[in-house]
């Protein structure tokens, strides 16, 4: 079993659902701003997206868009979750997942409150009641982690354990996994690394819940291995080679280079992973990834991914455009992809040198 305390980094990917949100081309039709909706949801603020779903009843809306609006509002608009989230993922952990679902939703709706004590107490009480071995559980993260993993393993499932991603305690549980060996080449060294391909997920955590399944952790790295959500990738694609192997492989190498590096929600490690991606992508993938980082960058977020995306665009903008944050993708496209690749690689190299000068460095890009 793996724990999120050692996982550290999750890679969010876009599920291939472009047809689901097809927009009507009629002039009097409603056009939902999915980019903004998902950006808010990934930042832990799906409630702030609700006004974006308000529509003029005199205008038309595509059937699929109306369904999305209905589903999103059922999940976040009312006093209680009226969606089918729990019903569509029935398993032996139903009761535990409900505890997490309620905690995620409460956290989204009450951003000003600190809810760590709430989830720790509720999970502890559940384990003591439903898992005899947990009778000696104490109310702290390490103890909950141990007994939650044992409980889930006793049911025949795999899990990351009890820990936070993006500021919230998460729950990832899957039924099957297979492993293989990949050879990674970083800093001039070839290293064989075990990669676990996971399948049959019961839950992919709070980001999956917040975005109605559109975004979720697609992979992560520990000090011992890489873990890949199998359904997220075509294993022959550039996306897998760059956004998974390249990005997570960077984390795997950095655990040894900078063992104390953490920052806000692992923002520093994510920053290095994202720069690695932009140093490797071909033109088609490169500009799409830049657009994703622009859309989701937020320096003031509690989510390390959002902070890192902002800092990557900020630092590349300073080098390539001599401004602090270039949002216009057309200006990025006017720059040869190789020049962007080289700039990303150079910034990553400079970041490495800066970190190496600081003994036991814990954070750097956001002090």
One Martini backbone bead per residue (centre of mass of N, CA, C, O) as a GRO file, in nm:
protein
  367
    1UNK     BB    1   0.098   0.034   0.018
    2UNK     BB    2   0.021   0.377  -0.028
    3UNK     BB    3   0.110   0.708   0.060
    4UNK     BB    4   0.059   1.048   0.025
    5UNK     BB    5   0.314   1.131   0.182
    6UNK     BB    6   0.502   0.986  -0.051
    7UNK     BB    7   0.389   1.081  -0.319
    8UNK     BB    8   0.316   1.418  -0.348
    9UNK     BB    9   0.239   1.370  -0.674
   10UNK     BB   10  -0.001   1.489  -0.909
   11UNK     BB   11  -0.139   1.417  -1.233
   12UNK     BB   12  -0.328   1.605  -1.440
   13UNK     BB   13  -0.592   1.506  -1.667
   14UNK     BB   14  -0.757   1.493  -1.974
   15UNK     BB   15  -1.029   1.369  -2.068
   16UNK     BB   16  -1.172   1.216  -2.353
   17UNK     BB   17  -1.456   1.459  -2.385
   18UNK     BB   18  -1.524   1.656  -2.627
   19UNK     BB   19  -1.822   1.571  -2.710
   20UNK     BB   20  -1.977   1.635  -2.446
   21UNK     BB   21  -1.908   1.969  -2.500
   22UNK     BB   22  -2.072   2.060  -2.728
   23UNK     BB   23  -2.143   2.336  -2.921
   24UNK     BB   24  -2.355   2.559  -3.022
   25UNK     BB   25  -2.381   2.757  -3.333
   26UNK     BB   26  -2.591   2.933  -3.243
   27UNK     BB   27  -2.643   3.265  -3.165
   28UNK     BB   28  -2.877   3.186  -2.925
   29UNK     BB   29  -2.677   3.029  -2.760
   30UNK     BB   30  -2.533   2.863  -2.508
   31UNK     BB   31  -2.197   2.922  -2.359
   32UNK     BB   32  -2.003   2.745  -2.177
   33UNK     BB   33  -1.732   2.795  -1.939
   34UNK     BB   34  -1.530   2.535  -1.896
   35UNK     BB   35  -1.258   2.646  -1.824
   36UNK     BB   36  -1.353   2.799  -1.568
   37UNK     BB   37  -1.502   2.577  -1.422
   38UNK     BB   38  -1.256   2.380  -1.393
   39UNK     BB   39  -1.062   2.573  -1.257
   40UNK     BB   40  -1.230   2.611  -0.999
   41UNK     BB   41  -1.255   2.313  -0.921
   42UNK     BB   42  -0.941   2.252  -0.904
   43UNK     BB   43  -0.928   2.492  -0.672
   44UNK     BB   44  -1.182   2.424  -0.474
   45UNK     BB   45  -1.438   2.613  -0.639
   46UNK     BB   46  -1.729   2.512  -0.755
   47UNK     BB   47  -1.929   2.730  -0.644
   48UNK     BB   48  -1.812   2.968  -0.829
   49UNK     BB   49  -1.946   2.827  -1.096
   50UNK     BB   50  -2.258   2.860  -1.080
   51UNK     BB   51  -2.301   3.138  -1.230
   52UNK     BB   52  -2.208   3.009  -1.513
   53UNK     BB   53  -2.502   2.840  -1.525
   54UNK     BB   54  -2.663   3.076  -1.582
   55UNK     BB   55  -2.968   3.119  -1.773
   56UNK     BB   56  -3.143   3.219  -2.043
   57UNK     BB   57  -3.463   3.108  -2.118
   58UNK     BB   58  -3.459   3.233  -2.425
   59UNK     BB   59  -3.231   3.035  -2.467
   60UNK     BB   60  -3.028   2.802  -2.597
   61UNK     BB   61  -2.942   2.451  -2.516
   62UNK     BB   62  -2.766   2.194  -2.516
   63UNK     BB   63  -2.824   1.888  -2.400
   64UNK     BB   64  -2.538   1.834  -2.277
   65UNK     BB   65  -2.520   2.103  -2.124
   66UNK     BB   66  -2.772   2.065  -1.953
   67UNK     BB   67  -2.667   1.813  -1.810
   68UNK     BB   68  -2.428   1.944  -1.677
   69UNK     BB   69  -2.578   2.157  -1.518
   70UNK     BB   70  -2.750   1.960  -1.355
   71UNK     BB   71  -2.517   1.794  -1.227
   72UNK     BB   72  -2.367   2.027  -1.091
   73UNK     BB   73  -2.603   2.134  -0.921
   74UNK     BB   74  -2.664   1.871  -0.769
   75UNK     BB   75  -2.378   1.874  -0.623
   76UNK     BB   76  -2.356   2.220  -0.530
   77UNK     BB   77  -2.635   2.393  -0.478
   78UNK     BB   78  -2.733   2.231  -0.243
   79UNK     BB   79  -2.744   2.118   0.071
   80UNK     BB   80  -2.735   1.847  -0.086
   81UNK     BB   81  -2.631   1.581  -0.256
   82UNK     BB   82  -2.808   1.496  -0.578
   83UNK     BB   83  -2.625   1.298  -0.692
   84UNK     BB   84  -2.468   0.982  -0.831
   85UNK     BB   85  -2.189   0.925  -0.706
   86UNK     BB   86  -2.238   0.676  -0.514
   87UNK     BB   87  -2.419   0.491  -0.700
   88UNK     BB   88  -2.177   0.457  -0.933
   89UNK     BB   89  -1.970   0.326  -0.674
   90UNK     BB   90  -2.015   0.050  -0.571
   91UNK     BB   91  -1.892  -0.093  -0.254
   92UNK     BB   92  -1.707  -0.176   0.038
   93UNK     BB   93  -1.660   0.166   0.076
   94UNK     BB   94  -1.916   0.341   0.103
   95UNK     BB   95  -1.894   0.474   0.389
   96UNK     BB   96  -1.616   0.604   0.351
   97UNK     BB   97  -1.680   0.772   0.097
   98UNK     BB   98  -1.897   0.946   0.228
   99UNK     BB   99  -1.713   1.093   0.422
  100UNK     BB  100  -1.543   1.226   0.199
  101UNK     BB  101  -1.761   1.360   0.034
  102UNK     BB  102  -1.861   1.544   0.266
  103UNK     BB  103  -1.588   1.685   0.313
  104UNK     BB  104  -1.542   1.805   0.036
  105UNK     BB  105  -1.804   1.967   0.020
  106UNK     BB  106  -1.769   2.131   0.279
  107UNK     BB  107  -1.502   2.262   0.189
  108UNK     BB  108  -1.613   2.410  -0.061
  109UNK     BB  109  -1.850   2.567   0.113
  110UNK     BB  110  -1.603   2.618   0.355
  111UNK     BB  111  -1.319   2.780   0.312
  112UNK     BB  112  -1.280   2.923   0.605
  113UNK     BB  113  -1.255   2.637   0.709
  114UNK     BB  114  -1.108   2.393   0.920
  115UNK     BB  115  -1.132   2.026   0.839
  116UNK     BB  116  -0.926   1.819   0.957
  117UNK     BB  117  -1.058   1.724   1.221
  118UNK     BB  118  -1.313   1.607   1.097
  119UNK     BB  119  -1.191   1.377   0.918
  120UNK     BB  120  -1.024   1.238   1.137
  121UNK     BB  121  -1.261   1.165   1.323
  122UNK     BB  122  -1.446   1.012   1.121
  123UNK     BB  123  -1.240   0.796   1.036
  124UNK     BB  124  -1.170   0.688   1.315
  125UNK     BB  125  -1.454   0.603   1.399
  126UNK     BB  126  -1.499   0.407   1.167
  127UNK     BB  127  -1.261   0.213   1.218
  128UNK     BB  128  -1.329   0.130   1.509
  129UNK     BB  129  -1.615   0.011   1.426
  130UNK     BB  130  -1.517  -0.169   1.142
  131UNK     BB  131  -1.207  -0.232   1.267
  132UNK     BB  132  -1.068  -0.414   1.508
  133UNK     BB  133  -0.758  -0.332   1.467
  134UNK     BB  134  -0.836  -0.010   1.545
  135UNK     BB  135  -0.847   0.018   1.865
  136UNK     BB  136  -0.543   0.177   1.875
  137UNK     BB  137  -0.619   0.426   1.750
  138UNK     BB  138  -0.500   0.749   1.681
  139UNK     BB  139  -0.534   1.111   1.650
  140UNK     BB  140  -0.350   1.074   1.363
  141UNK     BB  141  -0.214   1.051   1.057
  142UNK     BB  142  -0.042   0.793   1.086
  143UNK     BB  143  -0.256   0.608   1.215
  144UNK     BB  144  -0.474   0.635   1.001
  145UNK     BB  145  -0.306   0.535   0.767
  146UNK     BB  146  -0.255   0.247   0.862
  147UNK     BB  147  -0.562   0.156   0.909
  148UNK     BB  148  -0.680   0.229   0.634
  149UNK     BB  149  -0.501   0.041   0.466
  150UNK     BB  150  -0.580  -0.221   0.610
  151UNK     BB  151  -0.880  -0.207   0.553
  152UNK     BB  152  -0.868  -0.196   0.239
  153UNK     BB  153  -0.699  -0.457   0.206
  154UNK     BB  154  -0.915  -0.649   0.342
  155UNK     BB  155  -1.106  -0.593   0.072
  156UNK     BB  156  -0.900  -0.604  -0.194
  157UNK     BB  157  -0.754  -0.326  -0.207
  158UNK     BB  158  -0.615  -0.019  -0.319
  159UNK     BB  159  -0.396   0.251  -0.181
  160UNK     BB  160  -0.246   0.556  -0.073
  161UNK     BB  161  -0.396   0.675   0.172
  162UNK     BB  162  -0.342   0.920   0.431
  163UNK     BB  163  -0.371   1.235   0.261
  164UNK     BB  164  -0.267   1.514   0.082
  165UNK     BB  165  -0.420   1.709  -0.193
  166UNK     BB  166  -0.451   2.032  -0.244
  167UNK     BB  167  -0.548   2.061   0.084
  168UNK     BB  168  -0.680   1.768   0.078
  169UNK     BB  169  -0.812   1.493   0.175
  170UNK     BB  170  -0.773   1.179   0.023
  171UNK     BB  171  -0.929   0.919  -0.209
  172UNK     BB  172  -0.767   0.626  -0.339
  173UNK     BB  173  -0.927   0.348  -0.517
  174UNK     BB  174  -0.834   0.012  -0.626
  175UNK     BB  175  -0.835  -0.322  -0.768
  176UNK     BB  176  -0.603  -0.308  -0.996
  177UNK     BB  177  -0.256  -0.427  -1.081
  178UNK     BB  178   0.041  -0.365  -1.288
  179UNK     BB  179   0.385  -0.437  -1.363
  180UNK     BB  180   0.679  -0.255  -1.487
  181UNK     BB  181   0.972  -0.168  -1.679
  182UNK     BB  182   1.150   0.140  -1.691
  183UNK     BB  183   1.375   0.355  -1.865
  184UNK     BB  184   1.544   0.624  -1.722
  185UNK     BB  185   1.674   0.957  -1.828
  186UNK     BB  186   1.874   1.139  -1.589
  187UNK     BB  187   2.143   1.323  -1.578
  188UNK     BB  188   2.291   1.081  -1.755
  189UNK     BB  189   2.101   0.853  -1.625
  190UNK     BB  190   2.016   0.513  -1.615
  191UNK     BB  191   1.692   0.400  -1.480
  192UNK     BB  192   1.522   0.154  -1.335
  193UNK     BB  193   1.155   0.154  -1.326
  194UNK     BB  194   0.870   0.100  -1.159
  195UNK     BB  195   0.539   0.045  -1.307
  196UNK     BB  196   0.207   0.107  -1.215
  197UNK     BB  197  -0.098  -0.024  -1.341
  198UNK     BB  198  -0.413   0.108  -1.289
  199UNK     BB  199  -0.746  -0.027  -1.205
  200UNK     BB  200  -1.058  -0.010  -1.109
  201UNK     BB  201  -1.196   0.247  -0.987
  202UNK     BB  202  -1.371   0.397  -0.721
  203UNK     BB  203  -1.160   0.639  -0.654
  204UNK     BB  204  -1.004   0.976  -0.756
  205UNK     BB  205  -1.112   1.192  -0.577
  206UNK     BB  206  -1.175   1.534  -0.547
  207UNK     BB  207  -1.134   1.613  -0.848
  208UNK     BB  208  -1.342   1.422  -0.964
  209UNK     BB  209  -1.578   1.539  -0.801
  210UNK     BB  210  -1.552   1.850  -0.886
  211UNK     BB  211  -1.552   1.760  -1.225
  212UNK     BB  212  -1.728   1.508  -1.299
  213UNK     BB  213  -1.460   1.334  -1.414
  214UNK     BB  214  -1.263   1.512  -1.594
  215UNK     BB  215  -1.067   1.527  -1.347
  216UNK     BB  216  -0.754   1.360  -1.244
  217UNK     BB  217  -0.538   1.148  -1.126
  218UNK     BB  218  -0.289   0.995  -1.350
  219UNK     BB  219  -0.032   1.024  -1.153
  220UNK     BB  220   0.266   0.907  -0.966
  221UNK     BB  221   0.528   0.945  -0.717
  222UNK     BB  222   0.782   0.771  -0.561
  223UNK     BB  223   1.077   0.645  -0.429
  224UNK     BB  224   1.009   0.347  -0.573
  225UNK     BB  225   0.773   0.448  -0.784
  226UNK     BB  226   0.532   0.433  -1.039
  227UNK     BB  227   0.192   0.565  -1.109
  228UNK     BB  228  -0.079   0.452  -1.331
  229UNK     BB  229  -0.365   0.550  -1.495
  230UNK     BB  230  -0.451   0.366  -1.752
  231UNK     BB  231  -0.703   0.531  -1.887
  232UNK     BB  232  -0.530   0.806  -1.949
  233UNK     BB  233  -0.350   0.634  -2.169
  234UNK     BB  234  -0.154   0.619  -2.448
  235UNK     BB  235   0.140   0.437  -2.451
  236UNK     BB  236   0.225   0.568  -2.754
  237UNK     BB  237   0.224   0.852  -2.662
  238UNK     BB  238   0.337   1.166  -2.589
  239UNK     BB  239   0.185   1.209  -2.328
  240UNK     BB  240   0.312   0.969  -2.184
  241UNK     BB  241   0.614   1.037  -2.228
  242UNK     BB  242   0.587   1.332  -2.097
  243UNK     BB  243   0.344   1.366  -1.876
  244UNK     BB  244   0.450   1.107  -1.735
  245UNK     BB  245   0.746   1.007  -1.757
  246UNK     BB  246   0.876   1.286  -1.742
  247UNK     BB  247   0.737   1.407  -1.494
  248UNK     BB  248   0.761   1.164  -1.287
  249UNK     BB  249   1.064   1.120  -1.329
  250UNK     BB  250   1.147   1.386  -1.205
  251UNK     BB  251   1.048   1.321  -0.924
  252UNK     BB  252   1.215   1.068  -0.876
  253UNK     BB  253   1.487   1.224  -0.893
  254UNK     BB  254   1.424   1.455  -0.678
  255UNK     BB  255   1.411   1.284  -0.419
  256UNK     BB  256   1.729   1.263  -0.420
  257UNK     BB  257   1.823   1.560  -0.462
  258UNK     BB  258   1.547   1.678  -0.282
  259UNK     BB  259   1.423   1.548   0.005
  260UNK     BB  260   1.291   1.837   0.135
  261UNK     BB  261   1.112   1.913  -0.088
  262UNK     BB  262   0.790   2.107  -0.108
  263UNK     BB  263   0.609   2.328  -0.026
  264UNK     BB  264   0.306   2.422  -0.157
  265UNK     BB  265   0.182   2.140  -0.247
  266UNK     BB  266   0.443   2.077  -0.421
  267UNK     BB  267   0.526   2.317  -0.614
  268UNK     BB  268   0.828   2.271  -0.680
  269UNK     BB  269   0.801   1.990  -0.808
  270UNK     BB  270   0.590   2.072  -1.019
  271UNK     BB  271   0.755   2.281  -1.164
  272UNK     BB  272   0.968   2.076  -1.268
  273UNK     BB  273   0.771   1.892  -1.421
  274UNK     BB  274   0.658   2.112  -1.619
  275UNK     BB  275   0.926   2.192  -1.747
  276UNK     BB  276   0.988   1.917  -1.862
  277UNK     BB  277   0.757   1.909  -2.059
  278UNK     BB  278   0.832   2.181  -2.219
  279UNK     BB  279   1.115   2.049  -2.312
  280UNK     BB  280   0.967   1.794  -2.494
  281UNK     BB  281   0.755   1.897  -2.666
  282UNK     BB  282   0.582   1.919  -2.931
  283UNK     BB  283   0.389   2.146  -3.079
  284UNK     BB  284   0.106   2.027  -3.023
  285UNK     BB  285   0.150   1.976  -2.712
  286UNK     BB  286   0.274   2.243  -2.612
  287UNK     BB  287   0.036   2.453  -2.653
  288UNK     BB  288  -0.172   2.297  -2.486
  289UNK     BB  289  -0.012   2.307  -2.219
  290UNK     BB  290   0.009   2.610  -2.194
  291UNK     BB  291  -0.295   2.665  -2.183
  292UNK     BB  292  -0.343   2.505  -1.924
  293UNK     BB  293  -0.157   2.676  -1.743
  294UNK     BB  294  -0.298   2.944  -1.785
  295UNK     BB  295  -0.586   2.859  -1.685
  296UNK     BB  296  -0.459   2.723  -1.390
  297UNK     BB  297  -0.312   2.958  -1.281
  298UNK     BB  298  -0.233   3.020  -0.914
  299UNK     BB  299  -0.060   3.180  -0.669
  300UNK     BB  300  -0.305   3.174  -0.429
  301UNK     BB  301  -0.316   2.888  -0.397
  302UNK     BB  302  -0.336   2.555  -0.235
  303UNK     BB  303  -0.245   2.439  -0.508
  304UNK     BB  304   0.046   2.326  -0.645
  305UNK     BB  305  -0.036   2.321  -0.945
  306UNK     BB  306  -0.129   2.618  -0.971
  307UNK     BB  307   0.133   2.750  -0.881
  308UNK     BB  308   0.321   2.617  -1.090
  309UNK     BB  309   0.182   2.714  -1.346
  310UNK     BB  310   0.226   3.010  -1.294
  311UNK     BB  311   0.542   3.006  -1.267
  312UNK     BB  312   0.602   2.900  -1.549
  313UNK     BB  313   0.470   3.131  -1.709
  314UNK     BB  314   0.619   3.360  -1.576
  315UNK     BB  315   0.918   3.272  -1.647
  316UNK     BB  316   0.878   3.249  -1.954
  317UNK     BB  317   0.773   3.536  -2.004
  318UNK     BB  318   1.030   3.687  -1.915
  319UNK     BB  319   1.209   3.559  -2.141
  320UNK     BB  320   1.013   3.584  -2.411
  321UNK     BB  321   0.838   3.881  -2.333
  322UNK     BB  322   0.901   4.074  -2.088
  323UNK     BB  323   0.683   3.958  -1.886
  324UNK     BB  324   0.477   3.818  -1.623
  325UNK     BB  325   0.199   3.722  -1.808
  326UNK     BB  326   0.124   3.535  -2.084
  327UNK     BB  327  -0.207   3.467  -2.231
  328UNK     BB  328  -0.147   3.467  -2.537
  329UNK     BB  329  -0.126   3.204  -2.748
  330UNK     BB  330  -0.045   3.339  -3.017
  331UNK     BB  331   0.231   3.435  -2.909
  332UNK     BB  332   0.342   3.154  -2.856
  333UNK     BB  333   0.308   3.048  -3.155
  334UNK     BB  334   0.527   3.260  -3.268
  335UNK     BB  335   0.712   3.064  -3.125
  336UNK     BB  336   0.930   2.841  -3.145
  337UNK     BB  337   0.931   2.542  -2.991
  338UNK     BB  338   1.237   2.514  -2.942
  339UNK     BB  339   1.263   2.775  -2.775
  340UNK     BB  340   1.081   2.677  -2.545
  341UNK     BB  341   1.230   2.425  -2.472
  342UNK     BB  342   1.499   2.570  -2.401
  343UNK     BB  343   1.385   2.759  -2.183
  344UNK     BB  344   1.282   2.540  -1.991
  345UNK     BB  345   1.555   2.396  -1.953
  346UNK     BB  346   1.705   2.647  -1.839
  347UNK     BB  347   1.525   2.698  -1.592
  348UNK     BB  348   1.569   2.421  -1.467
  349UNK     BB  349   1.874   2.446  -1.437
  350UNK     BB  350   1.866   2.701  -1.255
  351UNK     BB  351   1.696   2.574  -1.032
  352UNK     BB  352   1.897   2.356  -0.955
  353UNK     BB  353   2.131   2.545  -0.872
  354UNK     BB  354   1.974   2.697  -0.652
  355UNK     BB  355   1.904   2.450  -0.473
  356UNK     BB  356   2.207   2.352  -0.428
  357UNK     BB  357   2.270   2.620  -0.241
  358UNK     BB  358   2.046   2.493  -0.040
  359UNK     BB  359   2.028   2.357   0.248
  360UNK     BB  360   1.761   2.170   0.291
  361UNK     BB  361   1.550   2.234   0.088
  362UNK     BB  362   1.184   2.313   0.081
  363UNK     BB  363   1.163   2.606  -0.066
  364UNK     BB  364   1.133   2.863  -0.351
  365UNK     BB  365   0.905   2.988  -0.550
  366UNK     BB  366   0.741   3.016  -0.256
  367UNK     BB  367   0.815   3.210   0.029
   0.00000   0.00000   0.00000
